[in-house]
mmCIF file of C-alpha atoms and ligand atoms in Angstrom:
data_model
loop_
_atom_site.group_PDB
_atom_site.id
_atom_site.type_symbol
_atom_site.label_atom_id
_atom_site.label_comp_id
_atom_site.label_asym_id
_atom_site.label_seq_id
_atom_site.Cartn_x
_atom_site.Cartn_y
_atom_site.Cartn_z
ATOM 1 C CA MET A 1 -77.395 31.091 -70.460
ATOM 2 C CA SER A 2 -78.524 29.956 -73.868
ATOM 3 C CA ASP A 3 -79.034 26.206 -74.335
ATOM 4 C CA ASP A 4 -78.131 26.368 -78.008
ATOM 5 C CA CYS A 5 -74.929 28.363 -77.416
ATOM 6 C CA ILE A 6 -71.789 26.224 -77.303
ATOM 7 C CA PHE A 7 -69.867 28.674 -75.109
ATOM 8 C CA CYS A 8 -72.751 28.890 -72.598
ATOM 9 C CA ARG A 9 -72.645 25.099 -72.418
ATOM 10 C CA ILE A 10 -68.879 25.182 -71.818
ATOM 11 C CA ILE A 11 -69.370 27.789 -69.052
ATOM 12 C CA ALA A 12 -72.105 25.622 -67.516
ATOM 13 C CA GLY A 13 -69.708 22.642 -67.524
ATOM 14 C CA ASP A 14 -71.857 20.596 -69.921
ATOM 15 C CA ILE A 15 -69.053 20.524 -72.503
ATOM 16 C CA PRO A 16 -65.416 20.142 -71.405
ATOM 17 C CA CYS A 17 -62.741 22.693 -72.159
ATOM 18 C CA SER A 18 -59.061 23.169 -71.466
ATOM 19 C CA LYS A 19 -59.264 26.058 -69.000
ATOM 20 C CA VAL A 20 -56.515 28.680 -68.949
ATOM 21 C CA TYR A 21 -58.015 31.317 -66.639
ATOM 22 C CA GLU A 22 -61.248 31.970 -64.773
ATOM 23 C CA ASP A 23 -62.629 34.656 -62.514
ATOM 24 C CA ASP A 24 -66.116 35.692 -61.439
ATOM 25 C CA GLN A 25 -66.958 37.252 -64.827
ATOM 26 C CA VAL A 26 -64.893 35.541 -67.504
ATOM 27 C CA LEU A 27 -63.679 32.107 -68.558
ATOM 28 C CA ALA A 28 -60.663 31.563 -70.837
ATOM 29 C CA PHE A 29 -59.942 28.267 -72.567
ATOM 30 C CA ASN A 30 -57.837 26.887 -75.404
ATOM 31 C CA ASP A 31 -59.385 27.092 -78.857
ATOM 32 C CA ILE A 32 -60.298 23.618 -80.123
ATOM 33 C CA ASN A 33 -58.801 24.461 -83.534
ATOM 34 C CA PRO A 34 -55.739 26.585 -82.713
ATOM 35 C CA LYS A 35 -54.377 28.943 -85.372
ATOM 36 C CA ALA A 36 -51.173 29.683 -83.398
ATOM 37 C CA PRO A 37 -49.111 27.878 -80.721
ATOM 38 C CA VAL A 38 -51.098 29.846 -78.141
ATOM 39 C CA HIS A 39 -54.741 30.376 -79.070
ATOM 40 C CA VAL A 40 -57.023 31.125 -76.172
ATOM 41 C CA LEU A 41 -60.625 32.349 -76.174
ATOM 42 C CA VAL A 42 -61.723 34.760 -73.444
ATOM 43 C CA VAL A 43 -65.498 34.782 -72.979
ATOM 44 C CA PRO A 44 -67.841 36.582 -70.592
ATOM 45 C CA LYS A 45 -69.825 34.239 -68.344
ATOM 46 C CA VAL A 46 -73.044 35.991 -69.340
ATOM 47 C CA HIS A 47 -74.334 35.323 -72.834
ATOM 48 C CA PHE A 48 -73.808 38.321 -75.076
ATOM 49 C CA ASP A 49 -73.749 38.287 -78.872
ATOM 50 C CA ARG A 50 -72.247 41.298 -80.548
ATOM 51 C CA LEU A 51 -70.160 44.353 -79.706
ATOM 52 C CA HIS A 52 -72.451 46.601 -81.750
ATOM 53 C CA GLU A 53 -75.352 45.570 -79.495
ATOM 54 C CA SER A 54 -73.548 46.896 -76.416
ATOM 55 C CA ASP A 55 -74.256 50.072 -74.476
ATOM 56 C CA GLU A 56 -72.973 51.684 -71.275
ATOM 57 C CA THR A 57 -74.585 49.000 -69.126
ATOM 58 C CA HIS A 58 -72.148 46.474 -70.623
ATOM 59 C CA ALA A 59 -69.005 48.493 -69.864
ATOM 60 C CA GLU A 60 -68.012 46.444 -66.816
ATOM 61 C CA MET A 61 -68.394 43.129 -68.639
ATOM 62 C CA LEU A 62 -66.505 44.393 -71.693
ATOM 63 C CA GLY A 63 -63.689 45.759 -69.546
ATOM 64 C CA ARG A 64 -63.426 42.502 -67.654
ATOM 65 C CA ILE A 65 -62.919 40.622 -70.937
ATOM 66 C CA LEU A 66 -59.823 42.751 -71.579
ATOM 67 C CA VAL A 67 -58.586 42.246 -68.027
ATOM 68 C CA GLY A 68 -58.968 38.512 -68.689
ATOM 69 C CA VAL A 69 -57.009 38.896 -71.930
ATOM 70 C CA GLY A 70 -54.130 40.448 -69.997
ATOM 71 C CA LYS A 71 -54.165 37.646 -67.425
ATOM 72 C CA VAL A 72 -54.144 35.032 -70.197
ATOM 73 C CA ALA A 73 -51.261 36.780 -72.000
ATOM 74 C CA SER A 74 -49.162 36.795 -68.820
ATOM 75 C CA LYS A 75 -50.038 33.219 -67.939
ATOM 76 C CA THR A 76 -49.224 31.857 -71.395
ATOM 77 C CA GLU A 77 -45.989 33.907 -71.580
ATOM 78 C CA VAL A 78 -46.749 35.543 -74.911
ATOM 79 C CA THR A 79 -46.110 39.075 -73.665
ATOM 80 C CA GLY A 80 -42.420 39.097 -74.679
ATOM 81 C CA PRO A 81 -42.686 37.940 -78.303
ATOM 82 C CA GLY A 82 -46.057 39.614 -78.733
ATOM 83 C CA TYR A 83 -49.622 38.561 -79.178
ATOM 84 C CA ARG A 84 -52.793 39.572 -80.985
ATOM 85 C CA VAL A 85 -56.273 40.177 -79.582
ATOM 86 C CA GLN A 86 -59.105 39.754 -82.066
ATOM 87 C CA PHE A 87 -62.893 40.007 -81.912
ATOM 88 C CA ASN A 88 -64.566 38.674 -85.059
ATOM 89 C CA GLN A 89 -67.944 40.345 -85.521
ATOM 90 C CA GLU A 90 -70.548 38.925 -87.909
ATOM 91 C CA ARG A 91 -70.150 36.138 -90.450
ATOM 92 C CA GLY A 92 -68.440 38.370 -93.018
ATOM 93 C CA ALA A 93 -65.554 38.748 -90.553
ATOM 94 C CA GLY A 94 -65.462 35.051 -89.771
ATOM 95 C CA GLN A 95 -67.603 34.954 -86.623
ATOM 96 C CA GLU A 96 -68.962 31.446 -86.078
ATOM 97 C CA VAL A 97 -69.901 31.444 -82.406
ATOM 98 C CA PHE A 98 -72.304 34.229 -81.445
ATOM 99 C CA HIS A 99 -71.242 34.505 -77.820
ATOM 100 C CA LEU A 100 -68.793 37.402 -77.605
ATOM 101 C CA HIS A 101 -65.189 36.249 -77.292
ATOM 102 C CA ALA A 102 -61.675 37.577 -77.672
ATOM 103 C CA HIS A 103 -59.117 35.462 -79.496
ATOM 104 C CA VAL A 104 -55.660 35.714 -77.926
ATOM 105 C CA THR A 105 -53.018 34.362 -80.328
ATOM 106 C CA GLY A 106 -49.256 34.234 -79.937
ATOM 107 C CA GLY A 107 -46.304 32.036 -79.202
ATOM 108 C CA GLY A 108 -45.035 32.054 -82.778
ATOM 109 C CA PRO A 109 -45.733 33.636 -86.140
ATOM 110 C CA ILE A 110 -49.221 35.086 -86.025
ATOM 111 C CA PRO A 111 -50.974 35.356 -89.388
ATOM 112 C CA LYS A 112 -52.787 38.687 -89.681
HETATM 113 P P1 5GP B 201 -65.194 32.892 -84.198
HETATM 114 O O1 5GP B 201 -64.971 32.371 -85.577
HETATM 115 O O2 5GP B 201 -66.655 32.886 -83.807
HETATM 116 O O3 5GP B 201 -64.542 34.232 -83.943
HETATM 117 O O4 5GP B 201 -64.412 31.909 -83.242
HETATM 118 C C1 5GP B 201 -64.971 30.776 -82.698
HETATM 119 C C2 5GP B 201 -63.827 29.910 -82.239
HETATM 120 O O5 5GP B 201 -64.351 28.948 -81.349
HETATM 121 C C3 5GP B 201 -63.130 29.156 -83.367
HETATM 122 O O6 5GP B 201 -61.752 29.502 -83.408
HETATM 123 C C4 5GP B 201 -63.344 27.683 -83.014
HETATM 124 O O7 5GP B 201 -62.218 26.881 -83.280
HETATM 125 C C5 5GP B 201 -63.665 27.750 -81.535
HETATM 126 N N1 5GP B 201 -64.571 26.717 -81.048
HETATM 127 C C6 5GP B 201 -65.738 26.339 -81.611
HETATM 128 N N2 5GP B 201 -66.325 25.364 -80.883
HETATM 129 C C7 5GP B 201 -65.493 25.129 -79.839
HETATM 130 C C8 5GP B 201 -65.549 24.224 -78.736
HETATM 131 O O8 5GP B 201 -66.477 23.443 -78.565
HETATM 132 N N3 5GP B 201 -64.517 24.274 -77.858
HETATM 133 C C9 5GP B 201 -63.450 25.117 -78.011
HETATM 134 N N4 5GP B 201 -62.492 25.078 -77.080
HETATM 135 N N5 5GP B 201 -63.374 25.990 -79.041
HETATM 136 C C10 5GP B 201 -64.375 25.988 -79.941
HETATM 137 ZN ZN1 ZN B 202 -73.653 31.954 -74.880
#
């Protein structure tokens, strides 16, 4: 938990979110500024910054993010028309929140 991390504060319940899915390792909630009809963020409950700082000890957590992505896709019914899963890494790629998260977008035209 990092006090100055917005997603840690959402996980802690200090900041509200519109929850889509939760299990023991991940929380998924609607993006506050959606770029598609369905735009959900899947975040690990432990604070972790960047994929390129991961090693084998993070394999379970990383895998559970993708399991969460699949649950979110089923729950939001984007599996038929199709959906995108995106991890922005570093500011040059548009990363703004440095708590690892997967964007799940779908439900309509999805800009690449
Ligand atoms: P990034 O640019 O880091 O890949 O994505 C961060 C995402 O988090 C953005 O799409 C932004 O709209 C979303 N976001 C930022 N702050 C909040 C918040 O307080 N609540 C929610 N639900 N989403 C947020
Ligand atoms: Zn965090």
